[in-house]
mmCIF file of C-alpha atoms in Angstrom:
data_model
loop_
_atom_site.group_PDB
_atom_site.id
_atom_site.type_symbol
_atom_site.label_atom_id
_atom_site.label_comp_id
_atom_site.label_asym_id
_atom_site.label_seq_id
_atom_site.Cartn_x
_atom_site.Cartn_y
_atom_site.Cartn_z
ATOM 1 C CA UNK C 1 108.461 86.334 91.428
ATOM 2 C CA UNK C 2 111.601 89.128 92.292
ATOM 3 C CA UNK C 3 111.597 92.447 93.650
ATOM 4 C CA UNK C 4 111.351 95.486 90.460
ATOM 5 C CA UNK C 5 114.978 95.839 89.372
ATOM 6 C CA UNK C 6 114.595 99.289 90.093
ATOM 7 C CA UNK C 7 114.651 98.497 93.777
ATOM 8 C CA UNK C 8 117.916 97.074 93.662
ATOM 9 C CA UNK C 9 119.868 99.566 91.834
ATOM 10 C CA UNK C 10 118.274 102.134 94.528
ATOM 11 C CA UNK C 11 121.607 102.549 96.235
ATOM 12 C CA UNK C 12 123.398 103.577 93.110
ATOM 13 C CA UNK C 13 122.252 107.237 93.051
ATOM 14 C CA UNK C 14 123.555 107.831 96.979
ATOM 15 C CA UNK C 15 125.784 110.257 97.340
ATOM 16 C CA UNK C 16 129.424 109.724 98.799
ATOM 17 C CA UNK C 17 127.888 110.737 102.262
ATOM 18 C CA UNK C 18 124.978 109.269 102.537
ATOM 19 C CA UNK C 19 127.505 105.642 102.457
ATOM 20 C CA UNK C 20 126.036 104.266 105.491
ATOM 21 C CA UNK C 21 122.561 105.309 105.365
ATOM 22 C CA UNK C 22 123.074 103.283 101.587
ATOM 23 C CA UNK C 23 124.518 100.348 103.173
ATOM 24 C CA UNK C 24 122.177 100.589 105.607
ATOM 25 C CA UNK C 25 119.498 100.628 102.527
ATOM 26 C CA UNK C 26 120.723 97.587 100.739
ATOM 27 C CA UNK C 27 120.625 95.419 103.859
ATOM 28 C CA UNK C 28 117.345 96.208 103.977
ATOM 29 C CA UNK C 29 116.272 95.393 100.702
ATOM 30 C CA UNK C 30 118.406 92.156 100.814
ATOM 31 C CA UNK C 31 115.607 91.194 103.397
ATOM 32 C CA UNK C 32 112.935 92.075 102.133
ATOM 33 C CA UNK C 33 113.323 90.521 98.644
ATOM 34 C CA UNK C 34 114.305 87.091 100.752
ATOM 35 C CA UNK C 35 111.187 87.539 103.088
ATOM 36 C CA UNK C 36 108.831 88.868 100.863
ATOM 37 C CA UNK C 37 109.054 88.672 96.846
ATOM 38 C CA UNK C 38 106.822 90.535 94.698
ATOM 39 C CA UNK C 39 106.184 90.686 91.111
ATOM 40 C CA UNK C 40 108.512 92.399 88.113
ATOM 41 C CA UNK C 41 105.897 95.928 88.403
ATOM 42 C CA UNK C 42 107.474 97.686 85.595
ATOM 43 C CA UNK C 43 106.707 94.254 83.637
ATOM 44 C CA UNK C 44 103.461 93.948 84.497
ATOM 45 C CA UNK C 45 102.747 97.381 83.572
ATOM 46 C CA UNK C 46 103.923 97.531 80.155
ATOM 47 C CA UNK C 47 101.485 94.472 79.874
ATOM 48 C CA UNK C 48 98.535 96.614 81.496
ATOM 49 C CA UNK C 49 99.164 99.292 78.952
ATOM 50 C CA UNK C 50 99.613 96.603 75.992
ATOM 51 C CA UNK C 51 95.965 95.050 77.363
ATOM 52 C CA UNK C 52 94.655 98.591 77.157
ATOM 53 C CA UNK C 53 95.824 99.526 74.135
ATOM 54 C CA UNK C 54 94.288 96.238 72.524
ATOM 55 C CA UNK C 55 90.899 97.370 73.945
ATOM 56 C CA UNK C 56 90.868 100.836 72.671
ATOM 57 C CA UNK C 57 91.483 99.560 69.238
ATOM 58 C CA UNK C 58 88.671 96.644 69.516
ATOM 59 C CA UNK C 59 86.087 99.860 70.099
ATOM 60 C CA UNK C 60 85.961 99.311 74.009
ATOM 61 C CA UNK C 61 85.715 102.041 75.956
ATOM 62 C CA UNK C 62 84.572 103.634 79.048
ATOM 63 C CA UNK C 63 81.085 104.032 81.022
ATOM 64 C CA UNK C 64 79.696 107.678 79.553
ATOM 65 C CA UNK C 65 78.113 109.872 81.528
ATOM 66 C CA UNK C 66 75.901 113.254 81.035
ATOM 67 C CA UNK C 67 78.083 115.324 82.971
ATOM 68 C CA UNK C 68 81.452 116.248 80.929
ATOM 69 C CA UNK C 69 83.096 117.156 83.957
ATOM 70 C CA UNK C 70 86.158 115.990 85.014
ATOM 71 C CA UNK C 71 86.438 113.117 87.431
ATOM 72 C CA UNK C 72 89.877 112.242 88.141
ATOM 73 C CA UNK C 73 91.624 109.730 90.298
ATOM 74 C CA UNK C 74 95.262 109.040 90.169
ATOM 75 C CA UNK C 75 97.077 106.027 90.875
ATOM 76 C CA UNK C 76 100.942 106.100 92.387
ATOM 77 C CA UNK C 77 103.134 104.639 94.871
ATOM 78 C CA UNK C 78 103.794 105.945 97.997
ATOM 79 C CA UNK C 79 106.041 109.213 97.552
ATOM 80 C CA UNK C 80 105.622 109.335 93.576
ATOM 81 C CA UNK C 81 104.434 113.121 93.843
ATOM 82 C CA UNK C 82 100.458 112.609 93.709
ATOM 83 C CA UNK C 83 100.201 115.505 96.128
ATOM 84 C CA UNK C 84 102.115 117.734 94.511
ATOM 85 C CA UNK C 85 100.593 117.182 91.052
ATOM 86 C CA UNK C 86 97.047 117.419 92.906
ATOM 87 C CA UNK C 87 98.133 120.498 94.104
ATOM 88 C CA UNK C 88 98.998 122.018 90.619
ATOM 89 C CA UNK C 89 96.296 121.083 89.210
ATOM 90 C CA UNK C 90 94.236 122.397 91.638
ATOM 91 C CA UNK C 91 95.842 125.928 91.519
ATOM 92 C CA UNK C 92 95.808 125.582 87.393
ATOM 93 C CA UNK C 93 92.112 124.588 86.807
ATOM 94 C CA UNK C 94 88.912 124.540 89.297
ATOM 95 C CA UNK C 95 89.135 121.678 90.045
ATOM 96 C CA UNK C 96 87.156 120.426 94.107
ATOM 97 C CA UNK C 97 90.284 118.290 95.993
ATOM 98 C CA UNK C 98 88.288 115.555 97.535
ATOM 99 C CA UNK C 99 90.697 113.395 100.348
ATOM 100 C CA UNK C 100 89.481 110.561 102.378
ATOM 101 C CA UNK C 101 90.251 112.983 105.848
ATOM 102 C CA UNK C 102 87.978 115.495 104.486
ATOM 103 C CA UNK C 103 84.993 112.945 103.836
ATOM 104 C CA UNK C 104 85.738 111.069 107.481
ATOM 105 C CA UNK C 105 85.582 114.189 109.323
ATOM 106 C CA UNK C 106 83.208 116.201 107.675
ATOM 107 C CA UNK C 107 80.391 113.153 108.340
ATOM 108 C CA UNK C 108 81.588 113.196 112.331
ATOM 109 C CA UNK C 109 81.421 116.717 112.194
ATOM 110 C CA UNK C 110 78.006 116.918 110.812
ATOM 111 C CA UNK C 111 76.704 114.229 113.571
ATOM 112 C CA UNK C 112 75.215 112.032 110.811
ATOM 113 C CA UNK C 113 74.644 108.378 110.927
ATOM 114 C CA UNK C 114 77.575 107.441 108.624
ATOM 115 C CA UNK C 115 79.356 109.928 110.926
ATOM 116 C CA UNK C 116 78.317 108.147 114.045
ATOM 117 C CA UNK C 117 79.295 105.116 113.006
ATOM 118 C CA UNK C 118 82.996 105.942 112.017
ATOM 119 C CA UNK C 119 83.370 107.615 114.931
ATOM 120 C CA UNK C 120 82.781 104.473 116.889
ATOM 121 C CA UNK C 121 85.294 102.229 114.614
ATOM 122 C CA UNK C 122 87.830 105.333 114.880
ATOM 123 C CA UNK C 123 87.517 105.774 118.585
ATOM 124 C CA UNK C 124 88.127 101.959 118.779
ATOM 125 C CA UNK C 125 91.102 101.892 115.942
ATOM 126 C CA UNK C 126 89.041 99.825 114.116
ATOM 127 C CA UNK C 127 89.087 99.220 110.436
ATOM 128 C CA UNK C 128 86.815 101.462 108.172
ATOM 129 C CA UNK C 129 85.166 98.698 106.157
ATOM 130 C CA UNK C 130 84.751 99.166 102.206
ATOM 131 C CA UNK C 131 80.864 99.642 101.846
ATOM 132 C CA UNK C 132 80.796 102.189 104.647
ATOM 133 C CA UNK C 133 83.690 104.036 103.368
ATOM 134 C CA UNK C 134 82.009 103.529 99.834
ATOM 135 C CA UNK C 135 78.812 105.272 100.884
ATOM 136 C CA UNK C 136 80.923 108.046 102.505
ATOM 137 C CA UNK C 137 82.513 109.026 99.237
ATOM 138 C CA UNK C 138 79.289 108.639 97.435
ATOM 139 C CA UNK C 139 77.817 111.113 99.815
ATOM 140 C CA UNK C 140 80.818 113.234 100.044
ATOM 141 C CA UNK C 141 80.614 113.647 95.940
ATOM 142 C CA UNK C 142 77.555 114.602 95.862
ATOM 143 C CA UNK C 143 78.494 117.824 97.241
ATOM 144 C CA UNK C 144 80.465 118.154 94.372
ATOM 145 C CA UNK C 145 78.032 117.359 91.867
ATOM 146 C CA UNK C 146 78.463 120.292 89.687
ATOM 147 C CA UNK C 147 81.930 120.643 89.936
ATOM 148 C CA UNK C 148 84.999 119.094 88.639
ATOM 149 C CA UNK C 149 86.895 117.084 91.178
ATOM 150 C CA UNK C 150 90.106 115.063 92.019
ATOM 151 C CA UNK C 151 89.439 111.897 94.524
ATOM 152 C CA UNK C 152 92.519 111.178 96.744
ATOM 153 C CA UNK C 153 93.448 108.166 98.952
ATOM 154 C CA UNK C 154 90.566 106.301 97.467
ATOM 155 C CA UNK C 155 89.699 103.533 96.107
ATOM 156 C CA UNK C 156 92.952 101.911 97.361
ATOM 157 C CA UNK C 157 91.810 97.960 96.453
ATOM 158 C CA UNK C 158 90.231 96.549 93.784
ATOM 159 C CA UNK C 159 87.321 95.550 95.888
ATOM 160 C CA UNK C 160 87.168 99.372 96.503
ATOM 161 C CA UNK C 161 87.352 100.245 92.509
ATOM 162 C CA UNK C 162 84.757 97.978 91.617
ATOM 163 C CA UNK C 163 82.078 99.146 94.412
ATOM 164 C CA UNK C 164 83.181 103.009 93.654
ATOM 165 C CA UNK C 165 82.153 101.978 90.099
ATOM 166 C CA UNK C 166 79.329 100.827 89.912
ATOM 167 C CA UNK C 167 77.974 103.707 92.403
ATOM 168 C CA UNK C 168 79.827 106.292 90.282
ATOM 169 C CA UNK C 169 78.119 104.728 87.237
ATOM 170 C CA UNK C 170 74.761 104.359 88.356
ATOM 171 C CA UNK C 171 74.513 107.784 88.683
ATOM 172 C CA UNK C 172 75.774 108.646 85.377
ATOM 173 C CA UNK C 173 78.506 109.989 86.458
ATOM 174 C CA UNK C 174 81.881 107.594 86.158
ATOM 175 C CA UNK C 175 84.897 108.279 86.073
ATOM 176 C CA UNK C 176 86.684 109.813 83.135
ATOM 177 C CA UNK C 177 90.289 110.268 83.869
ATOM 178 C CA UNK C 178 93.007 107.960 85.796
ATOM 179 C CA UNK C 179 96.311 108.594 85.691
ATOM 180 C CA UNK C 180 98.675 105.967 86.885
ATOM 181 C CA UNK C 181 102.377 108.056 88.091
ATOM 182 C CA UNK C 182 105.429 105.972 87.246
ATOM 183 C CA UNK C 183 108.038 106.788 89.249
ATOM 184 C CA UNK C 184 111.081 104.276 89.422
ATOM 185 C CA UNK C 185 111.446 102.819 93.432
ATOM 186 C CA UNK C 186 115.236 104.009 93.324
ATOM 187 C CA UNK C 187 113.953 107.564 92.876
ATOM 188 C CA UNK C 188 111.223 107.607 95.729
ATOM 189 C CA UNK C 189 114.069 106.234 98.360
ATOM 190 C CA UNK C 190 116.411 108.786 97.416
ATOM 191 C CA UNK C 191 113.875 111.518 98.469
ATOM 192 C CA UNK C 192 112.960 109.745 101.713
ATOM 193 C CA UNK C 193 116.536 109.621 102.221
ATOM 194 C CA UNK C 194 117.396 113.743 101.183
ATOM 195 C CA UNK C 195 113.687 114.739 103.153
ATOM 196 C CA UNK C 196 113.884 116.848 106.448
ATOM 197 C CA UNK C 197 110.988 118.622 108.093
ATOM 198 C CA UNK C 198 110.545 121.475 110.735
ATOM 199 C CA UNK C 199 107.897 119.307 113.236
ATOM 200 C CA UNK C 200 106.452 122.391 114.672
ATOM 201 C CA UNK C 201 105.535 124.174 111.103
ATOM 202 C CA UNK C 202 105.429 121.257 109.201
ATOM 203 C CA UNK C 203 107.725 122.671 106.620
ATOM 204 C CA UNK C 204 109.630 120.292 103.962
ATOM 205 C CA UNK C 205 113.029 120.380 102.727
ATOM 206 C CA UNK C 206 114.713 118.069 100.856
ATOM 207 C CA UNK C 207 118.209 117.643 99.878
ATOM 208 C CA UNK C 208 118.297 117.329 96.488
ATOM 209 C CA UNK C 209 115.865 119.976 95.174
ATOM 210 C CA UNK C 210 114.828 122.512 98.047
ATOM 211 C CA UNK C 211 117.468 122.541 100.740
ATOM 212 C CA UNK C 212 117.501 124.414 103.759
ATOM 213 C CA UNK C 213 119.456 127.692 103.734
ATOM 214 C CA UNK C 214 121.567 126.117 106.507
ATOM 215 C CA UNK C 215 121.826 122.737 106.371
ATOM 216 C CA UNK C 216 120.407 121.086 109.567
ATOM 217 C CA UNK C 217 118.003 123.797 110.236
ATOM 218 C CA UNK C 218 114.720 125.536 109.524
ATOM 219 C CA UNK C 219 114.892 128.809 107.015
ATOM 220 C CA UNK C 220 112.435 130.759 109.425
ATOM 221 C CA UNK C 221 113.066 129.924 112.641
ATOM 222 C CA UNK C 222 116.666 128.706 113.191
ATOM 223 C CA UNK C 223 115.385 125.562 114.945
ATOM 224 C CA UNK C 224 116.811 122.098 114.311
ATOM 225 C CA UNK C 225 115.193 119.652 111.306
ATOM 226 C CA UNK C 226 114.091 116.395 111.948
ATOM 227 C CA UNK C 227 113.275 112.508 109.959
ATOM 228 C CA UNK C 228 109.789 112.009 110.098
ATOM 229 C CA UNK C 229 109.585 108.543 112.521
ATOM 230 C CA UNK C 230 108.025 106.948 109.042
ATOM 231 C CA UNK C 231 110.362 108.387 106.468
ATOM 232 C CA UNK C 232 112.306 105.290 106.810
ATOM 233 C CA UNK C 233 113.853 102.736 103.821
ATOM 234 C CA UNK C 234 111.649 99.501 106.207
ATOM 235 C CA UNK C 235 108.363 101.969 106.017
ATOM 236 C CA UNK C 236 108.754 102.902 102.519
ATOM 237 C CA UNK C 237 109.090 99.206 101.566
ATOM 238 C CA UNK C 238 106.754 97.935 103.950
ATOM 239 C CA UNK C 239 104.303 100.539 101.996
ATOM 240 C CA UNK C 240 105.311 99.750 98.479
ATOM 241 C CA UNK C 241 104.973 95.811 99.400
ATOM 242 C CA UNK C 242 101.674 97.088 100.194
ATOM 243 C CA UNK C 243 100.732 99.143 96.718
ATOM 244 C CA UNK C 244 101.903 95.843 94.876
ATOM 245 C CA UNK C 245 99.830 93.788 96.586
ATOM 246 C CA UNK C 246 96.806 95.806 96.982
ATOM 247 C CA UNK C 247 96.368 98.961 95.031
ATOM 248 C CA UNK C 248 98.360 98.012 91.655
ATOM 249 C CA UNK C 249 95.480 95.703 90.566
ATOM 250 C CA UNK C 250 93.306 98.474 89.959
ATOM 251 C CA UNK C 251 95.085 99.116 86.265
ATOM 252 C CA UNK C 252 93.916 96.169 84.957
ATOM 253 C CA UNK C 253 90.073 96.429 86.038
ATOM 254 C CA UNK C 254 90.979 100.092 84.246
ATOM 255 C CA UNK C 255 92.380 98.425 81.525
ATOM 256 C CA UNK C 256 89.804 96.257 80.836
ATOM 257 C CA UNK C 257 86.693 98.679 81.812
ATOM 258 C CA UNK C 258 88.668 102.144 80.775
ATOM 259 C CA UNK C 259 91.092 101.842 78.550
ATOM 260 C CA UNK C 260 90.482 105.378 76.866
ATOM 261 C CA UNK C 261 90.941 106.570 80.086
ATOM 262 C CA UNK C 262 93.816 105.428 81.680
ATOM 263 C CA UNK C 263 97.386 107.104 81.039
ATOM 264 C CA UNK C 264 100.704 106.044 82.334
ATOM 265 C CA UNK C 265 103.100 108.955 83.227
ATOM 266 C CA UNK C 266 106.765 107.821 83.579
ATOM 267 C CA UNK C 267 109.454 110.728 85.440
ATOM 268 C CA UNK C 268 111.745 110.828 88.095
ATOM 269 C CA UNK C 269 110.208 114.437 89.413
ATOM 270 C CA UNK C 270 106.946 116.199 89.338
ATOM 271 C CA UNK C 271 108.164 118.644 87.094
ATOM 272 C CA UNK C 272 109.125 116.034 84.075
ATOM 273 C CA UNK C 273 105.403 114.450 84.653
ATOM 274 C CA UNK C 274 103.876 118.332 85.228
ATOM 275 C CA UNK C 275 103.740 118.619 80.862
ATOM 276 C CA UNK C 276 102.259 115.171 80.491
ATOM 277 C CA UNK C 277 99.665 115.458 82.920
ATOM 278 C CA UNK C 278 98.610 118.704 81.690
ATOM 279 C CA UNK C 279 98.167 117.223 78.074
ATOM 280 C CA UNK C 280 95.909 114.837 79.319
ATOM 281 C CA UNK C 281 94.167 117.168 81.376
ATOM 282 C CA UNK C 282 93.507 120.051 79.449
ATOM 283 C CA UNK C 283 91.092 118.729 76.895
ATOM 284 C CA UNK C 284 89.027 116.913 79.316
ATOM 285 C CA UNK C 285 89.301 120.299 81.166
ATOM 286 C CA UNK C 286 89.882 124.127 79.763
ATOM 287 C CA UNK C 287 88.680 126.372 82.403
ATOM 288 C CA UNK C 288 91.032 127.909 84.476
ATOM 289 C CA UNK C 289 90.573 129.118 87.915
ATOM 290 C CA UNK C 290 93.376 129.408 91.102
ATOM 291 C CA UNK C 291 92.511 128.802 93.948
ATOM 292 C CA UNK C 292 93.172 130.465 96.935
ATOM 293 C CA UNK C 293 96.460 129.986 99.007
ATOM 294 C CA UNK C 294 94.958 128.896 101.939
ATOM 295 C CA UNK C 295 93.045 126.294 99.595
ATOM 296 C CA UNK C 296 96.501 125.373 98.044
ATOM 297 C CA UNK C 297 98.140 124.485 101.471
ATOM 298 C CA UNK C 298 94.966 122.409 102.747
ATOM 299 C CA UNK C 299 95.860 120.316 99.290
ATOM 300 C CA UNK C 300 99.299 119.906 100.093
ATOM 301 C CA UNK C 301 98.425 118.973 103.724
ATOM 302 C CA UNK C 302 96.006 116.301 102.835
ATOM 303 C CA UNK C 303 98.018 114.752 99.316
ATOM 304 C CA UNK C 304 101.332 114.857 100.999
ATOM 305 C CA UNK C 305 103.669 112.938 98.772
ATOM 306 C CA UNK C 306 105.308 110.699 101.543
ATOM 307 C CA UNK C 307 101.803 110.157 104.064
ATOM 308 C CA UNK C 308 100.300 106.842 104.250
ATOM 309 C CA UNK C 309 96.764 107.131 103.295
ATOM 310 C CA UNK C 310 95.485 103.899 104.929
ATOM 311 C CA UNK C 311 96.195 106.121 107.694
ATOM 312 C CA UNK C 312 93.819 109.421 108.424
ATOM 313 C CA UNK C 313 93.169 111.636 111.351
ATOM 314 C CA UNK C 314 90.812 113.107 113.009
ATOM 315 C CA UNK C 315 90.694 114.822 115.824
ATOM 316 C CA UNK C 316 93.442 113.272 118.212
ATOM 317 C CA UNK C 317 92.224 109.691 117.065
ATOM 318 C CA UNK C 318 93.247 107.823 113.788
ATOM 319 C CA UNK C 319 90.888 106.413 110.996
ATOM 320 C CA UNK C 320 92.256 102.972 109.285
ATOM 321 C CA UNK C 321 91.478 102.060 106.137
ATOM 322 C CA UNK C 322 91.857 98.972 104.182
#
């Protein structure tokens, strides 16, 4: 049991000034792989893919359904660019963007009973349990029934996957597209280490690939940029710990249930994954439509790369989910 090699070469691509926030970096890590080992990822997932592979050429295959839409979920660490990617494709094809904030606080909104009862749990920072936030995507979907649709933030566990299954299933309409974002650990810190924001606008800027005109400041209003309080190397691996442990078993229930389904895109940036996604997109999915701007920004809001999505808001309270 070790820590992904890729977590311990992380410091390598820090720049000459970023020294102590490196140093800084490794200590960290040195801790965490004493305190809390996990298993060789990139390992396991060549194995995944291997497993699926094997089924797709004994005939298995995916749960069919009557609707050819397309019914997407994507699976990616923390930071790995799944909002960014959901927000292309949304602009590229017309495609519904379906987040767990919009389901919690659509149902509290509306005043329903599934509403009620989340509002209780949320008012209490409780813990959304599974079948409750199960039957709240269910419901939430079936909004979307005619409509092709990306699901983000959900299912995060394997208990999740299986339950979101069977529902999806039973109503002929399973899922027919995951997409599992490979992005090496070393990559991922390195943006959380180059990522500023304006608080008051929320804009991003990031060191590497869109910096500020000036460094230390905001393009449009001259004020200063801040760190996000959880864009941090102890967050990050206190979230990745978590993706290991929870979320990662989900590719081989896909493996072994979807394997015609499932793709593995490996890049260190959104744009070198951009052409692969789109190839496994587009024949599942040929009609193009924009969307709005507005629409666009409400994506990036909700799939933001870095946000932890056990995490959601509403109102001035926050929802937890397993």
């Amino acid at each position: 049991m070790r820590v992904p090699r890729s977590v311990f070469y992380a410091t390598r691509a820090a720049r000459p000034s970023q020294s102590a926030a490196a140093h800084r970096l490794a200590s960290v890590l040195r801790l965490y792989s004493t305190a809390t080992p996990v298993r060789d990822y990139e390992a396991q997932l060549r194995g995944v893919l291997d497993k699926a592979a094997r089924n797709v050429e004994a005939g298995v295959r995916a749960p069919e359904g009557d609707d050819p839409r397309l019914r997407l979920i994507m699976v990616a660490k923390p930071g790995a660019g799944k909002g960014t990617l959901s927000s292309r494709l949304v602009k590229k094809y017309n495609l519904n963007f379906i987040s767990t904030g919009d389901v919690l606080r659509h149902e509290i909104g509306a005043g329903s009973e599934l509403g009620k009862q989340v509002e209780k749990i949320v008012a209490e920072g409780g813990l959304v349990p599974d079948e409750l936030m199960v039957e709240l995507v269910r419901k939430e979907l079936d909004r979307h029934v005619d409509a092709s649709w990306i699901l983000d933030g959900f299912p995060r566990t394997l208990s999740q996957g299986r339950m979101l299954n069977e529902v999806l299933t039973s109503e002929g309409r399973p899922l027919n597209l995951i997409v599992n974002l490979n992005v090496p650990d070393s990559v991922i810190l390195s943006r959380i280490q180059a990522r500023w924001v304006h608080l008051p606008s929320g804009r991003v800027y990031n060191d590497d690939f869109n910096p500020p005109k000036t460094p230390g400041v905001d393009d449009e209003t001259g004020e200063p940029l801040s760190k996000r309080p959880d864009d941090t190397p102890e967050v990050f691996i206190k979230r990745l710990r978590s993706y290991y442990e929870a979320t990662a078993p989900l590719l081989e229930m896909y493996a072994a249930e979807y394997p015609d389904c499932l793709h593995s895109l490996t890049g260190n940036t959104s744009d070198e994954i951009w052409p692969q996604l789109m190839a496994v997109v587009a024949p599942l999915h040929e009609r193009a439509d924009a969307y709005a701007a507005e629409e666009d920004a409400h994506v990036r809001e909700e799939a933001d790369d870095m946000r932890d999505t056990t995490e959601v808001h509403v109102g001035d309270k926050t929802a937890h989910i397993r």
